[in-house]
PDB file of C-alpha atoms and ligand atoms in Angstrom:
ATOM      1  CA  MET A   1     -16.674 -14.302  18.027  1.00  0.00           C
ATOM      2  CA  SER A   2     -13.552 -13.449  20.079  1.00  0.00           C
ATOM      3  CA  ALA A   3     -11.152 -10.633  19.243  1.00  0.00           C
ATOM      4  CA  GLU A   4      -8.470 -13.274  18.645  1.00  0.00           C
ATOM      5  CA  ALA A   5     -10.558 -14.875  15.894  1.00  0.00           C
ATOM      6  CA  GLU A   6     -11.141 -11.513  14.184  1.00  0.00           C
ATOM      7  CA  PRO A   7      -7.826  -9.664  14.079  1.00  0.00           C
ATOM      8  CA  THR A   8      -7.473  -6.206  12.606  1.00  0.00           C
ATOM      9  CA  PHE A   9      -4.883  -5.369   9.936  1.00  0.00           C
ATOM     10  CA  ARG A  10      -2.883  -3.586  12.670  1.00  0.00           C
ATOM     11  CA  ASP A  11      -2.923  -6.752  14.793  1.00  0.00           C
ATOM     12  CA  LEU A  12      -1.308  -8.591  11.867  1.00  0.00           C
ATOM     13  CA  GLY A  13       1.757  -6.336  12.124  1.00  0.00           C
ATOM     14  CA  LEU A  14       1.292  -4.064   9.107  1.00  0.00           C
ATOM     15  CA  ILE A  15       2.864  -0.599   9.211  1.00  0.00           C
ATOM     16  CA  ASP A  16       0.981   2.713   9.132  1.00  0.00           C
ATOM     17  CA  PRO A  17       1.467   3.654   5.434  1.00  0.00           C
ATOM     18  CA  LEU A  18      -0.091   0.332   4.403  1.00  0.00           C
ATOM     19  CA  LEU A  19      -2.879   0.647   6.984  1.00  0.00           C
ATOM     20  CA  ARG A  20      -3.652   4.078   5.560  1.00  0.00           C
ATOM     21  CA  SER A  21      -4.035   2.678   2.030  1.00  0.00           C
ATOM     22  CA  LEU A  22      -6.257  -0.143   3.269  1.00  0.00           C
ATOM     23  CA  ASP A  23      -8.380   2.355   5.138  1.00  0.00           C
ATOM     24  CA  GLU A  24      -8.754   4.499   2.012  1.00  0.00           C
ATOM     25  CA  LEU A  25      -9.723   1.423   0.011  1.00  0.00           C
ATOM     26  CA  GLY A  26     -12.394   0.619   2.583  1.00  0.00           C
ATOM     27  CA  TYR A  27     -10.870  -2.675   3.729  1.00  0.00           C
ATOM     28  CA  GLU A  28     -12.226  -2.930   7.257  1.00  0.00           C
ATOM     29  CA  GLN A  29     -11.007  -6.320   8.280  1.00  0.00           C
ATOM     30  CA  PRO A  30      -8.583  -8.967   7.006  1.00  0.00           C
ATOM     31  CA  THR A  31     -10.110 -11.859   5.127  1.00  0.00           C
ATOM     32  CA  PRO A  32      -9.275 -15.342   6.484  1.00  0.00           C
ATOM     33  CA  ILE A  33      -6.451 -15.915   3.996  1.00  0.00           C
ATOM     34  CA  GLN A  34      -4.998 -12.502   4.898  1.00  0.00           C
ATOM     35  CA  ALA A  35      -5.232 -13.224   8.638  1.00  0.00           C
ATOM     36  CA  GLY A  36      -3.454 -16.529   8.103  1.00  0.00           C
ATOM     37  CA  ALA A  37      -0.818 -15.498   5.578  1.00  0.00           C
ATOM     38  CA  ILE A  38       0.317 -11.996   6.549  1.00  0.00           C
ATOM     39  CA  PRO A  39       1.972 -12.768   9.935  1.00  0.00           C
ATOM     40  CA  PRO A  40       4.204 -15.656   8.708  1.00  0.00           C
ATOM     41  CA  LEU A  41       5.136 -13.712   5.571  1.00  0.00           C
ATOM     42  CA  LEU A  42       6.111 -10.671   7.667  1.00  0.00           C
ATOM     43  CA  GLU A  43       8.324 -13.005   9.717  1.00  0.00           C
ATOM     44  CA  GLY A  44      10.088 -13.959   6.494  1.00  0.00           C
ATOM     45  CA  ARG A  45       8.691 -17.484   6.250  1.00  0.00           C
ATOM     46  CA  ASP A  46       7.829 -19.216   2.995  1.00  0.00           C
ATOM     47  CA  LEU A  47       4.142 -19.857   2.496  1.00  0.00           C
ATOM     48  CA  LEU A  48       1.945 -22.371   0.717  1.00  0.00           C
ATOM     49  CA  GLY A  49      -1.464 -20.750   0.366  1.00  0.00           C
ATOM     50  CA  GLN A  50      -4.494 -22.547  -0.923  1.00  0.00           C
ATOM     51  CA  ALA A  51      -7.080 -19.981  -1.936  1.00  0.00           C
ATOM     52  CA  GLN A  52      -9.119 -19.023  -4.949  1.00  0.00           C
ATOM     53  CA  THR A  53      -9.711 -15.678  -6.578  1.00  0.00           C
ATOM     54  CA  GLY A  54     -12.129 -13.611  -4.538  1.00  0.00           C
ATOM     55  CA  THR A  55     -10.655 -14.565  -1.160  1.00  0.00           C
ATOM     56  CA  GLY A  56      -8.336 -11.544  -0.901  1.00  0.00           C
ATOM     57  CA  LYS A  57      -5.222 -13.593  -1.730  1.00  0.00           C
ATOM     58  CA  THR A  58      -3.559 -10.733  -3.649  1.00  0.00           C
ATOM     59  CA  ALA A  59      -3.357  -8.509  -0.571  1.00  0.00           C
ATOM     60  CA  ALA A  60      -2.351 -11.547   1.524  1.00  0.00           C
ATOM     61  CA  PHE A  61       1.038 -11.730  -0.180  1.00  0.00           C
ATOM     62  CA  THR A  62       1.544  -8.248  -1.635  1.00  0.00           C
ATOM     63  CA  LEU A  63       1.150  -6.374   1.689  1.00  0.00           C
ATOM     64  CA  PRO A  64       4.034  -8.291   3.371  1.00  0.00           C
ATOM     65  CA  LEU A  65       6.071  -7.974   0.161  1.00  0.00           C
ATOM     66  CA  LEU A  66       5.592  -4.181   0.264  1.00  0.00           C
ATOM     67  CA  GLN A  67       6.430  -3.942   3.954  1.00  0.00           C
ATOM     68  CA  ARG A  68       9.748  -5.734   3.407  1.00  0.00           C
ATOM     69  CA  LEU A  69      10.922  -3.585   0.457  1.00  0.00           C
ATOM     70  CA  ASP A  70      13.895  -1.243   0.790  1.00  0.00           C
ATOM     71  CA  LEU A  71      12.704   1.668  -1.347  1.00  0.00           C
ATOM     72  CA  ASP A  72      16.133   3.350  -1.349  1.00  0.00           C
ATOM     73  CA  ASP A  73      17.411   0.351  -3.278  1.00  0.00           C
ATOM     74  CA  LYS A  74      16.279   0.661  -6.917  1.00  0.00           C
ATOM     75  CA  SER A  75      17.073  -2.940  -7.841  1.00  0.00           C
ATOM     76  CA  VAL A  76      14.293  -5.479  -8.376  1.00  0.00           C
ATOM     77  CA  GLN A  77      13.571  -6.951  -4.945  1.00  0.00           C
ATOM     78  CA  ALA A  78      10.360  -8.846  -5.609  1.00  0.00           C
ATOM     79  CA  ILE A  79       9.012 -10.830  -8.540  1.00  0.00           C
ATOM     80  CA  VAL A  80       5.439 -12.056  -8.754  1.00  0.00           C
ATOM     81  CA  LEU A  81       4.688 -14.651 -11.438  1.00  0.00           C
ATOM     82  CA  THR A  82       1.161 -14.866 -12.816  1.00  0.00           C
ATOM     83  CA  PRO A  83      -0.388 -17.081 -15.514  1.00  0.00           C
ATOM     84  CA  THR A  84      -1.840 -14.245 -17.600  1.00  0.00           C
ATOM     85  CA  ARG A  85      -1.225 -10.673 -18.675  1.00  0.00           C
ATOM     86  CA  GLU A  86      -4.584  -9.670 -17.187  1.00  0.00           C
ATOM     87  CA  LEU A  87      -3.663 -11.017 -13.760  1.00  0.00           C
ATOM     88  CA  ALA A  88      -0.207  -9.373 -13.973  1.00  0.00           C
ATOM     89  CA  LEU A  89      -1.865  -6.004 -14.629  1.00  0.00           C
ATOM     90  CA  GLN A  90      -4.385  -6.561 -11.851  1.00  0.00           C
ATOM     91  CA  VAL A  91      -1.718  -7.508  -9.287  1.00  0.00           C
ATOM     92  CA  ALA A  92       0.478  -4.583 -10.384  1.00  0.00           C
ATOM     93  CA  GLU A  93      -2.447  -2.212  -9.839  1.00  0.00           C
ATOM     94  CA  ALA A  94      -3.090  -3.694  -6.392  1.00  0.00           C
ATOM     95  CA  VAL A  95       0.594  -3.324  -5.428  1.00  0.00           C
ATOM     96  CA  ARG A  96       0.553   0.308  -6.567  1.00  0.00           C
ATOM     97  CA  SER A  97      -2.569   1.149  -4.622  1.00  0.00           C
ATOM     98  CA  TYR A  98      -1.490  -0.634  -1.419  1.00  0.00           C
ATOM     99  CA  GLY A  99       1.982   0.947  -1.633  1.00  0.00           C
ATOM    100  CA  LYS A 100       0.971   4.482  -2.491  1.00  0.00           C
ATOM    101  CA  HIS A 101       1.893   5.958   0.919  1.00  0.00           C
ATOM    102  CA  LEU A 102       5.247   4.144   1.194  1.00  0.00           C
ATOM    103  CA  GLY A 103       8.437   6.202   0.837  1.00  0.00           C
ATOM    104  CA  LYS A 104       8.810   9.635  -0.724  1.00  0.00           C
ATOM    105  CA  ARG A 105       8.628   8.592  -4.341  1.00  0.00           C
ATOM    106  CA  GLY A 106       6.433   5.551  -3.940  1.00  0.00           C
ATOM    107  CA  VAL A 107       6.949   2.003  -5.134  1.00  0.00           C
ATOM    108  CA  HIS A 108       8.043   1.345  -8.712  1.00  0.00           C
ATOM    109  CA  VAL A 109       6.037  -1.567 -10.061  1.00  0.00           C
ATOM    110  CA  LEU A 110       6.332  -2.967 -13.576  1.00  0.00           C
ATOM    111  CA  PRO A 111       4.080  -5.553 -15.220  1.00  0.00           C
ATOM    112  CA  ILE A 112       5.936  -7.506 -17.919  1.00  0.00           C
ATOM    113  CA  TYR A 113       4.244  -9.959 -20.248  1.00  0.00           C
ATOM    114  CA  GLY A 114       4.485 -11.387 -23.713  1.00  0.00           C
ATOM    115  CA  GLY A 115       2.904  -9.392 -26.509  1.00  0.00           C
ATOM    116  CA  GLN A 116       4.321  -6.045 -25.396  1.00  0.00           C
ATOM    117  CA  PRO A 117       7.529  -4.938 -27.195  1.00  0.00           C
ATOM    118  CA  ILE A 118      10.466  -6.126 -25.104  1.00  0.00           C
ATOM    119  CA  HIS A 119      12.460  -2.883 -25.525  1.00  0.00           C
ATOM    120  CA  ILE A 120       9.720  -0.900 -23.743  1.00  0.00           C
ATOM    121  CA  GLN A 121      10.018  -3.248 -20.782  1.00  0.00           C
ATOM    122  CA  ARG A 122      13.829  -3.179 -20.950  1.00  0.00           C
ATOM    123  CA  ASN A 123      13.864   0.643 -20.823  1.00  0.00           C
ATOM    124  CA  ALA A 124      11.499   0.668 -17.855  1.00  0.00           C
ATOM    125  CA  LEU A 125      13.652  -1.915 -16.043  1.00  0.00           C
ATOM    126  CA  GLN A 126      16.741   0.222 -16.636  1.00  0.00           C
ATOM    127  CA  ARG A 127      15.089   3.211 -14.969  1.00  0.00           C
ATOM    128  CA  GLY A 128      14.768   1.202 -11.734  1.00  0.00           C
ATOM    129  CA  VAL A 129      11.954  -1.023 -10.553  1.00  0.00           C
ATOM    130  CA  HIS A 130      11.268  -2.442  -7.076  1.00  0.00           C
ATOM    131  CA  VAL A 131       8.622  -5.024  -7.980  1.00  0.00           C
ATOM    132  CA  VAL A 132       8.150  -6.955 -11.229  1.00  0.00           C
ATOM    133  CA  ILE A 133       4.853  -8.710 -11.880  1.00  0.00           C
ATOM    134  CA  GLY A 134       5.020 -10.906 -14.931  1.00  0.00           C
ATOM    135  CA  THR A 135       4.204 -13.996 -16.863  1.00  0.00           C
ATOM    136  CA  PRO A 136       6.893 -16.686 -16.452  1.00  0.00           C
ATOM    137  CA  GLY A 137       7.905 -16.898 -20.129  1.00  0.00           C
ATOM    138  CA  ARG A 138       8.585 -13.181 -20.493  1.00  0.00           C
ATOM    139  CA  VAL A 139      10.307 -12.939 -17.077  1.00  0.00           C
ATOM    140  CA  ARG A 140      12.625 -15.792 -18.082  1.00  0.00           C
ATOM    141  CA  ASP A 141      13.240 -14.100 -21.425  1.00  0.00           C
ATOM    142  CA  HIS A 142      14.437 -10.922 -19.643  1.00  0.00           C
ATOM    143  CA  LEU A 143      16.621 -12.959 -17.294  1.00  0.00           C
ATOM    144  CA  GLU A 144      18.264 -14.775 -20.210  1.00  0.00           C
ATOM    145  CA  ARG A 145      18.834 -11.457 -22.023  1.00  0.00           C
ATOM    146  CA  LYS A 146      20.232 -10.041 -18.743  1.00  0.00           C
ATOM    147  CA  THR A 147      17.819  -7.127 -18.901  1.00  0.00           C
ATOM    148  CA  LEU A 148      16.543  -8.343 -15.509  1.00  0.00           C
ATOM    149  CA  SER A 149      18.688  -9.649 -12.662  1.00  0.00           C
ATOM    150  CA  LEU A 150      17.726 -11.974  -9.843  1.00  0.00           C
ATOM    151  CA  GLY A 151      20.676 -10.816  -7.713  1.00  0.00           C
ATOM    152  CA  GLY A 152      18.650  -8.492  -5.461  1.00  0.00           C
ATOM    153  CA  VAL A 153      15.407 -10.466  -5.458  1.00  0.00           C
ATOM    154  CA  ARG A 154      14.406 -11.454  -1.933  1.00  0.00           C
ATOM    155  CA  PHE A 155      10.729 -12.256  -2.512  1.00  0.00           C
ATOM    156  CA  PHE A 156       8.892 -14.402  -5.054  1.00  0.00           C
ATOM    157  CA  GLY A 157       5.136 -14.629  -5.334  1.00  0.00           C
ATOM    158  CA  LEU A 158       3.663 -17.444  -7.411  1.00  0.00           C
ATOM    159  CA  ASP A 159       0.039 -16.531  -8.056  1.00  0.00           C
ATOM    160  CA  GLU A 160      -2.464 -19.098  -9.348  1.00  0.00           C
ATOM    161  CA  ALA A 161       0.271 -21.705  -9.647  1.00  0.00           C
ATOM    162  CA  ASP A 162      -2.168 -24.362 -10.865  1.00  0.00           C
ATOM    163  CA  GLU A 163      -3.170 -22.074 -13.747  1.00  0.00           C
ATOM    164  CA  MET A 164       0.520 -21.563 -14.596  1.00  0.00           C
ATOM    165  CA  LEU A 165       0.797 -25.360 -14.711  1.00  0.00           C
ATOM    166  CA  LYS A 166      -2.229 -25.640 -17.031  1.00  0.00           C
ATOM    167  CA  MET A 167      -0.739 -23.031 -19.354  1.00  0.00           C
ATOM    168  CA  GLY A 168       2.583 -24.862 -19.614  1.00  0.00           C
ATOM    169  CA  PHE A 169       4.607 -22.363 -17.564  1.00  0.00           C
ATOM    170  CA  ILE A 170       5.833 -24.650 -14.788  1.00  0.00           C
ATOM    171  CA  GLU A 171       9.185 -25.332 -16.447  1.00  0.00           C
ATOM    172  CA  ASP A 172       9.809 -21.566 -16.664  1.00  0.00           C
ATOM    173  CA  VAL A 173       8.736 -21.120 -13.032  1.00  0.00           C
ATOM    174  CA  GLU A 174      11.185 -23.827 -11.917  1.00  0.00           C
ATOM    175  CA  TRP A 175      13.975 -22.378 -14.058  1.00  0.00           C
ATOM    176  CA  ILE A 176      13.467 -18.951 -12.473  1.00  0.00           C
ATOM    177  CA  LEU A 177      13.442 -20.357  -8.928  1.00  0.00           C
ATOM    178  CA  GLU A 178      16.536 -22.458  -9.618  1.00  0.00           C
ATOM    179  CA  HIS A 179      18.432 -19.288 -10.584  1.00  0.00           C
ATOM    180  CA  ALA A 180      17.197 -17.307  -7.574  1.00  0.00           C
ATOM    181  CA  PRO A 181      19.306 -16.374  -4.549  1.00  0.00           C
ATOM    182  CA  ASP A 182      19.251 -18.971  -1.747  1.00  0.00           C
ATOM    183  CA  ASP A 183      17.903 -16.620   0.896  1.00  0.00           C
ATOM    184  CA  ARG A 184      14.754 -15.638  -1.000  1.00  0.00           C
ATOM    185  CA  GLN A 185      11.284 -15.916   0.447  1.00  0.00           C
ATOM    186  CA  ILE A 186       8.519 -17.581  -1.592  1.00  0.00           C
ATOM    187  CA  ALA A 187       4.741 -17.313  -1.308  1.00  0.00           C
ATOM    188  CA  LEU A 188       3.030 -19.895  -3.508  1.00  0.00           C
ATOM    189  CA  PHE A 189      -0.725 -19.516  -4.016  1.00  0.00           C
ATOM    190  CA  SER A 190      -2.833 -22.078  -5.793  1.00  0.00           C
ATOM    191  CA  ALA A 191      -6.521 -22.962  -5.773  1.00  0.00           C
ATOM    192  CA  THR A 192      -5.671 -26.659  -6.080  1.00  0.00           C
ATOM    193  CA  LEU A 193      -2.500 -28.630  -5.358  1.00  0.00           C
ATOM    194  CA  PRO A 194      -1.901 -31.062  -8.223  1.00  0.00           C
ATOM    195  CA  ARG A 195       1.236 -33.181  -7.953  1.00  0.00           C
ATOM    196  CA  PRO A 196       3.552 -30.912 -10.020  1.00  0.00           C
ATOM    197  CA  ILE A 197       2.644 -27.940  -7.796  1.00  0.00           C
ATOM    198  CA  ARG A 198       3.350 -29.982  -4.666  1.00  0.00           C
ATOM    199  CA  ARG A 199       6.696 -30.884  -6.223  1.00  0.00           C
ATOM    200  CA  VAL A 200       7.538 -27.205  -6.802  1.00  0.00           C
ATOM    201  CA  SER A 201       6.601 -26.539  -3.186  1.00  0.00           C
ATOM    202  CA  GLU A 202       8.714 -29.424  -1.859  1.00  0.00           C
ATOM    203  CA  ARG A 203      11.715 -28.458  -3.989  1.00  0.00           C
ATOM    204  CA  HIS A 204      11.745 -24.716  -3.489  1.00  0.00           C
ATOM    205  CA  LEU A 205       9.867 -23.752  -0.320  1.00  0.00           C
ATOM    206  CA  HIS A 206      11.659 -24.025   3.017  1.00  0.00           C
ATOM    207  CA  ASP A 207       9.461 -25.146   5.918  1.00  0.00           C
ATOM    208  CA  PRO A 208       6.460 -23.219   4.566  1.00  0.00           C
ATOM    209  CA  ALA A 209       3.559 -22.004   6.645  1.00  0.00           C
ATOM    210  CA  ASP A 210       0.576 -23.822   5.173  1.00  0.00           C
ATOM    211  CA  VAL A 211      -2.547 -21.677   5.011  1.00  0.00           C
ATOM    212  CA  LYS A 212      -5.831 -22.545   3.416  1.00  0.00           C
ATOM    213  CA  ILE A 213      -9.468 -21.670   3.475  1.00  0.00           C
ATOM    214  CA  ALA A 214     -11.408 -24.611   4.837  1.00  0.00           C
ATOM    215  CA  HIS A 215     -13.505 -26.337   2.212  1.00  0.00           C
ATOM    216  CA  ARG A 216     -15.705 -29.254   2.881  1.00  0.00           C
ATOM    217  CA  THR A 217     -13.881 -31.267   0.238  1.00  0.00           C
ATOM    218  CA  MET A 218     -11.108 -30.753  -2.261  1.00  0.00           C
ATOM    219  CA  THR A 219     -10.105 -32.612  -5.395  1.00  0.00           C
ATOM    220  CA  LEU A 220      -6.563 -33.661  -6.167  1.00  0.00           C
ATOM    221  CA  PRO A 221      -6.221 -34.576  -9.845  1.00  0.00           C
ATOM    222  CA  GLY A 222      -6.238 -38.312 -10.281  1.00  0.00           C
ATOM    223  CA  THR A 223      -7.859 -38.933  -6.908  1.00  0.00           C
ATOM    224  CA  GLU A 224     -11.300 -38.906  -5.374  1.00  0.00           C
ATOM    225  CA  PRO A 225     -12.204 -35.789  -3.430  1.00  0.00           C
ATOM    226  CA  VAL A 226     -10.624 -35.979   0.016  1.00  0.00           C
ATOM    227  CA  SER A 227     -11.302 -34.087   3.173  1.00  0.00           C
ATOM    228  CA  TYR A 228      -8.684 -31.674   4.506  1.00  0.00           C
ATOM    229  CA  THR A 229      -8.508 -33.794   7.606  1.00  0.00           C
ATOM    230  CA  HIS A 230      -6.642 -36.359   5.471  1.00  0.00           C
ATOM    231  CA  LEU A 231      -3.802 -33.952   4.768  1.00  0.00           C
ATOM    232  CA  THR A 232      -0.751 -34.425   6.932  1.00  0.00           C
ATOM    233  CA  LEU A 233       1.135 -31.131   6.531  1.00  0.00           C
ATOM    234  CA  PRO A 234       1.004 -28.792   9.531  1.00  0.00           C
ATOM    235  CA  THR A 235      -1.883 -26.597   8.526  1.00  0.00           C
ATOM    236  CA  ILE A 236      -3.680 -23.485   9.620  1.00  0.00           C
ATOM    237  CA  ILE A 237      -7.248 -24.195   8.586  1.00  0.00           C
ATOM    238  CA  LEU A 238      -9.277 -21.046   8.330  1.00  0.00           C
ATOM    239  CA  PRO A 239     -13.004 -20.940   8.907  1.00  0.00           C
ATOM    240  CA  CYS A 240     -15.513 -20.558   6.119  1.00  0.00           C
ATOM    241  CA  ARG A 241     -17.072 -17.113   6.131  1.00  0.00           C
ATOM    242  CA  SER A 242     -19.892 -16.375   3.813  1.00  0.00           C
ATOM    243  CA  ARG A 243     -18.369 -13.282   2.175  1.00  0.00           C
ATOM    244  CA  TRP A 244     -14.879 -14.553   1.446  1.00  0.00           C
ATOM    245  CA  SER A 245     -14.987 -18.281   1.323  1.00  0.00           C
ATOM    246  CA  PRO A 246     -16.162 -20.271  -1.677  1.00  0.00           C
ATOM    247  CA  CYS A 247     -17.313 -23.048   0.669  1.00  0.00           C
TER     248      CYS A 247
HETATM  249  P1  AMP B 301      -8.525 -11.173  -4.713  1.00  0.00           P
HETATM  250  O1  AMP B 301      -9.037 -12.490  -4.193  1.00  0.00           O
HETATM  251  O2  AMP B 301      -7.176 -10.860  -4.194  1.00  0.00           O
HETATM  252  O3  AMP B 301      -8.642 -11.080  -6.204  1.00  0.00           O
HETATM  253  O4  AMP B 301      -9.456 -10.022  -4.101  1.00  0.00           O
HETATM  254  C1  AMP B 301     -10.832  -9.937  -4.405  1.00  0.00           C
HETATM  255  C2  AMP B 301     -11.390  -8.548  -4.171  1.00  0.00           C
HETATM  256  O5  AMP B 301     -11.540  -8.289  -2.773  1.00  0.00           O
HETATM  257  C3  AMP B 301     -10.560  -7.399  -4.714  1.00  0.00           C
HETATM  258  O6  AMP B 301     -11.430  -6.496  -5.343  1.00  0.00           O
HETATM  259  C4  AMP B 301      -9.952  -6.754  -3.480  1.00  0.00           C
HETATM  260  O7  AMP B 301      -9.759  -5.356  -3.646  1.00  0.00           O
HETATM  261  C5  AMP B 301     -11.000  -7.023  -2.424  1.00  0.00           C
HETATM  262  N1  AMP B 301     -10.454  -7.196  -1.050  1.00  0.00           N
HETATM  263  C6  AMP B 301      -9.358  -7.916  -0.716  1.00  0.00           C
HETATM  264  N2  AMP B 301      -9.192  -7.922   0.624  1.00  0.00           N
HETATM  265  C7  AMP B 301     -10.202  -7.188   1.162  1.00  0.00           C
HETATM  266  C8  AMP B 301     -10.583  -6.822   2.497  1.00  0.00           C
HETATM  267  N3  AMP B 301      -9.878  -7.241   3.544  1.00  0.00           N
HETATM  268  N4  AMP B 301     -11.694  -6.054   2.664  1.00  0.00           N
HETATM  269  C9  AMP B 301     -12.404  -5.635   1.590  1.00  0.00           C
HETATM  270  N5  AMP B 301     -12.116  -5.943   0.288  1.00  0.00           N
HETATM  271  C10 AMP B 301     -11.019  -6.721   0.073  1.00  0.00           C
END
């Protein structure tokens, strides 16, 4: 396979402190979703990513998010929305480990989710946080209480958007995006693209790069399985590779 087909993390444009963390974690090579998503996200483009858990999707959007942070600015600059507390904690841990060599004092990451006393989260937010990872209901709650501000947020990650839809969070997701600054970047990841998720993408993403792992077939709810070749959006279709692709 050619060097072009198998880029390194450095080829994707990541900076040395992130490359160092990846090296320490033993990540030798980008997965297909990482190779497809990292360059457009580093350019500041919105992204519609179709990938399941196990493909390396977390690093695909959190590495560019980390590279674009201004660590001297203690306001919240990035919010990642996840369907569950467990995923919020997992993504927060990934962000911490990828960002551990950035800046002098590191990256301040805070998971916020329902079930934890809100005053604990409020106190942590007041001390200064760069990245919030949270479930949509609790993030909205903080925004309505004004214990969290969207004013400095330049990046939104929507992780497992179809699961957020299944859990009844899409109205909260839309509310949050509607109150976000106009110049924000959004990376939306979803294993499937049911109609309400497509609608969120059409309403809130601006000319997104469209990256997906090639499957033989996919199922849109309410339709028969269709081949990717039937999709009309401009698409980067990434090859199946045994280790990372579910196909
Ligand atoms: P995810 O799909 O983001 O949940 O990632 C699945 C697992 O793959 C996690 O344990 C990651 O730490 C790991 N991982 C992600 N990207 C790479 C990579 N490029 N090389 C090796 N492991 C990776």
